[in-house]
XYZ file of C-alpha atoms in Angstrom:
318
model
C 83.079 101.375 95.988
C 82.471 98.415 93.671
C 82.635 94.543 94.862
C 84.153 91.997 92.311
C 83.096 88.204 92.099
C 84.930 85.570 91.045
C 83.967 87.110 87.615
C 82.091 89.449 85.246
C 78.998 87.801 85.791
C 78.979 87.951 89.470
C 80.680 91.071 89.621
C 78.024 92.908 87.880
C 75.095 91.017 90.347
C 76.838 92.432 93.300
C 77.071 95.825 91.642
C 73.262 95.633 90.629
C 71.787 95.606 93.865
C 68.604 96.242 95.351
C 66.501 99.383 92.766
C 63.206 100.758 92.694
C 62.350 101.866 89.406
C 58.856 103.949 91.043
C 58.711 106.897 89.415
C 61.938 107.077 88.017
C 62.892 107.982 84.800
C 65.788 109.522 81.994
C 66.018 112.843 81.402
C 65.167 112.799 77.668
C 61.869 111.020 78.645
C 60.674 114.010 80.431
C 59.170 117.177 78.774
C 61.989 118.821 76.743
C 63.625 122.204 78.566
C 63.902 125.079 76.583
C 67.111 127.848 76.901
C 64.700 130.313 78.611
C 64.393 127.209 81.051
C 67.841 126.737 82.057
C 68.339 129.853 81.663
C 70.067 132.310 85.106
C 67.572 134.287 86.606
C 68.294 138.514 87.161
C 68.698 136.956 91.131
C 71.767 134.443 88.937
C 70.155 131.519 90.140
C 69.139 129.258 87.488
C 65.293 129.375 86.982
C 64.666 125.538 86.654
C 65.683 122.593 89.036
C 64.803 118.494 89.242
C 65.086 116.570 91.670
C 68.558 114.517 91.860
C 66.463 110.652 92.765
C 66.073 107.996 90.897
C 69.601 105.679 89.297
C 68.581 106.735 85.924
C 67.579 109.992 86.017
C 70.587 110.222 88.109
C 73.044 108.697 85.339
C 71.414 110.328 82.246
C 71.765 113.634 84.334
C 74.870 114.623 82.463
C 73.539 113.745 79.305
C 71.132 116.522 79.858
C 74.417 119.079 79.245
C 75.130 117.893 76.410
C 74.487 117.561 72.403
C 75.728 115.951 69.819
C 75.722 118.077 66.488
C 75.997 114.674 63.592
C 76.030 115.757 60.252
C 74.575 114.742 57.353
C 76.605 110.733 56.800
C 75.906 110.133 60.983
C 79.314 111.380 62.249
C 80.263 113.549 65.500
C 82.904 115.925 64.725
C 81.441 118.435 66.796
C 79.673 118.826 70.279
C 77.657 121.818 72.014
C 77.978 121.856 76.010
C 76.361 123.679 78.265
C 74.911 124.361 82.208
C 72.121 121.825 81.407
C 69.673 120.614 84.097
C 70.646 122.748 87.741
C 70.431 119.376 91.223
C 67.633 120.344 93.295
C 68.460 119.646 96.798
C 71.359 117.960 97.750
C 74.864 117.690 95.195
C 75.087 114.292 95.707
C 72.805 111.729 94.688
C 71.366 109.647 98.061
C 70.685 106.293 96.274
C 73.966 105.702 93.945
C 75.214 101.663 95.046
C 78.220 102.939 93.972
C 79.221 105.227 96.309
C 79.121 105.670 101.197
C 77.873 108.393 102.402
C 78.920 110.329 105.709
C 77.471 112.868 107.496
C 79.074 116.012 107.801
C 79.254 117.195 112.181
C 78.852 121.154 111.052
C 75.942 120.914 108.455
C 74.910 117.958 109.404
C 73.867 116.742 105.968
C 74.814 113.220 104.404
C 77.994 113.984 101.769
C 80.655 111.178 99.879
C 83.157 109.812 100.934
C 85.928 110.849 98.631
C 89.669 109.997 98.331
C 92.552 112.368 100.425
C 95.744 113.100 98.878
C 97.722 112.902 102.379
C 96.728 108.911 102.983
C 95.625 105.832 101.164
C 91.553 105.321 101.974
C 93.272 102.080 104.689
C 93.595 104.891 107.607
C 89.448 105.519 106.791
C 87.780 102.188 106.170
C 86.054 102.623 109.045
C 83.996 104.764 106.983
C 82.891 101.817 104.978
C 80.568 100.506 107.770
C 79.615 103.722 109.981
C 76.362 103.670 112.495
C 73.091 103.750 111.383
C 72.935 108.003 112.219
C 76.570 108.539 111.488
C 76.342 107.877 106.948
C 75.733 104.450 104.232
C 77.409 101.840 103.442
C 76.985 101.080 99.778
C 74.982 99.695 98.833
C 77.648 97.529 96.075
C 78.882 96.455 99.453
C 76.040 95.640 101.037
C 74.307 93.727 98.057
C 77.536 91.080 98.057
C 77.440 89.940 101.411
C 73.966 89.435 101.388
C 74.294 87.063 98.159
C 77.297 86.001 99.564
C 75.648 83.719 102.651
C 73.364 82.251 99.997
C 76.630 80.884 97.968
C 78.283 77.741 99.441
C 80.301 78.203 102.459
C 83.905 78.449 102.433
C 86.187 80.198 102.922
C 86.794 83.467 100.094
C 87.031 86.492 99.368
C 85.179 89.739 97.633
C 87.345 92.422 96.653
C 86.960 95.767 96.579
C 87.833 98.140 94.272
C 88.296 101.986 94.881
C 88.988 104.103 92.470
C 88.380 107.865 92.084
C 90.538 111.458 91.683
C 92.074 112.965 93.816
C 90.372 116.708 93.377
C 91.603 119.743 95.494
C 87.735 122.203 94.198
C 88.037 121.813 90.412
C 91.703 120.650 90.211
C 91.712 116.831 90.563
C 95.171 116.338 91.097
C 95.109 112.526 90.717
C 92.723 109.262 89.771
C 93.160 106.359 92.306
C 92.594 102.746 92.650
C 93.147 101.011 96.014
C 91.919 97.308 96.071
C 91.405 95.319 99.267
C 90.192 92.029 99.497
C 87.094 91.142 101.741
C 86.383 88.215 103.333
C 83.328 86.536 102.020
C 81.464 85.459 104.990
C 81.298 87.464 108.116
C 79.433 89.343 110.162
C 79.532 92.582 109.169
C 78.513 94.287 112.423
C 81.841 92.615 114.256
C 83.998 93.316 111.096
C 83.170 96.633 111.631
C 84.173 96.316 114.744
C 87.106 94.966 114.782
C 87.942 96.932 111.907
C 87.263 100.110 114.262
C 89.750 98.830 116.501
C 92.407 97.851 114.763
C 93.070 101.841 113.256
C 92.927 102.668 116.591
C 95.526 100.774 117.525
C 97.659 101.812 114.583
C 96.605 105.710 115.575
C 97.583 105.462 118.719
C 101.326 103.013 117.944
C 101.745 106.270 115.722
C 101.312 108.773 118.216
C 104.104 107.537 119.961
C 106.307 107.807 116.871
C 105.165 111.396 116.540
C 105.798 112.006 119.338
C 109.706 110.755 119.760
C 109.525 112.481 116.246
C 109.257 115.649 117.986
C 110.893 115.416 120.376
C 113.475 114.273 118.420
C 113.334 117.440 116.570
C 113.595 120.019 118.742
C 116.642 117.934 120.594
C 118.364 118.985 117.099
C 116.740 122.144 117.098
C 117.913 123.444 121.241
C 120.862 125.672 120.432
C 120.871 126.902 124.432
C 117.444 128.034 123.830
C 113.387 126.270 122.619
C 113.423 126.323 118.993
C 110.426 127.687 117.603
C 107.250 125.760 116.898
C 107.048 126.043 113.586
C 110.685 124.570 112.677
C 110.942 121.550 115.045
C 106.979 120.945 113.100
C 109.252 121.259 110.491
C 112.295 119.830 110.804
C 109.960 116.630 111.864
C 107.975 116.667 108.964
C 111.368 115.582 106.697
C 111.454 112.330 109.263
C 111.059 109.854 106.615
C 109.529 108.175 109.972
C 105.471 108.511 109.420
C 105.434 107.725 105.643
C 107.899 104.472 106.192
C 105.463 103.507 108.121
C 101.936 104.233 107.313
C 103.347 103.170 103.915
C 104.928 98.965 105.083
C 101.288 99.313 107.444
C 99.180 99.519 104.761
C 100.852 96.815 102.927
C 99.903 94.501 106.245
C 96.422 95.805 106.226
C 95.105 92.664 103.593
C 96.254 90.858 105.589
C 94.260 91.953 108.473
C 91.094 91.954 106.515
C 91.386 87.640 105.633
C 92.283 87.195 109.152
C 89.294 88.819 110.157
C 87.042 86.696 108.384
C 89.316 83.454 110.469
C 90.264 84.071 113.217
C 89.264 88.018 114.497
C 91.322 87.365 117.684
C 93.941 86.679 116.639
C 94.213 88.666 114.113
C 93.904 91.717 116.083
C 96.830 91.039 117.703
C 99.222 89.977 114.853
C 97.657 93.748 113.727
C 99.509 95.457 116.685
C 102.807 93.183 117.384
C 102.883 94.725 113.514
C 102.237 98.914 114.273
C 104.315 98.049 116.631
C 106.942 96.573 114.892
C 106.829 98.956 112.017
C 106.669 101.866 114.300
C 110.264 100.361 115.989
C 111.330 100.134 112.118
C 109.979 103.579 110.522
C 112.578 104.696 114.095
C 115.734 103.476 113.327
C 115.244 104.495 109.500
C 114.804 107.745 111.272
C 118.404 107.327 113.136
C 120.033 106.655 110.626
C 119.796 109.836 108.506
C 120.995 111.983 111.649
C 124.531 110.502 111.294
C 126.929 110.600 114.617
C 128.007 113.556 115.638
C 127.257 114.045 119.508
C 123.973 116.549 119.252
C 122.519 114.338 117.688
C 123.414 110.991 118.778
C 121.408 112.794 122.540
C 119.055 113.760 120.692
C 117.958 109.991 118.963
C 118.419 108.918 122.970
C 115.975 111.267 124.492
C 113.830 110.009 121.323
C 114.352 106.654 121.848
C 112.943 107.043 125.255
C 109.734 108.764 125.060
C 109.662 106.375 122.450
C 109.770 103.330 124.467
C 107.645 104.955 126.665
C 104.754 105.621 125.123
C 104.481 102.059 123.701
C 105.174 100.715 127.215
C 101.885 102.771 128.742
C 100.117 102.069 126.177
C 101.151 97.988 126.653
C 99.537 98.877 130.444
C 96.717 99.790 128.898
C 95.490 97.265 126.758
């Protein structure tokens, strides 16, 4: 997570953050390890481990697994690489300012927030502002807001770049970069609260769309018998409704963020209206793909009743 400034200097300042160098130094300033130190013991575990703490140590860690092989004129055409030095303790450094950390509810350990293949990051935006006992906000973002409080008053934004790999274990599926505008002068606690409410509202509306498309799929498949739930699920997944909903609503999310810096209540109200409007648009798109056969028209009617009732109930609870 990189908070971008108005120019390169400001971006680098945002990325600098507070740093305590006590006990931290690059690996090449420590006593060199011999081959026997990094070899595995009889139980298969590495003999030597080092604590993964301190930014300098973290950022120079990988250099211990690579060796350049220079030729007489200094040219490097070959390298050697090996297992390097194994970390002691958590695999994720706890003080990396470019990471957002969240606590695993099952293991109770902090882990890095990762991009997911099946959804854009805006749907997980609350991970940037966790409660104190559930994770940490990226240091780059905290530094950017701390500095922004000392800048001249006025509107503006802090573009937040979210970049990383989408991976399945050791397999990299894609490299992704997303960008979100955050209001420059805003109370982070209030921003966190409104973003959480906005995403909850979006998921509640999406739930209505899911219920409606489930009814639609079930009625299309029912012919004097109850269809197999797996068949209903597969047909529902083929509808464009939810993909359209999240894609269109994701395009409106930056406007919500900037609006929260000006008039939070109005921005939140506009967002909920946009979610409902997008859900109806997604439903209409799905309906157009089904044709005009009597069975399809009847299924559409039942699905529309389900969607309307769910959205009406959602409004009554506001």
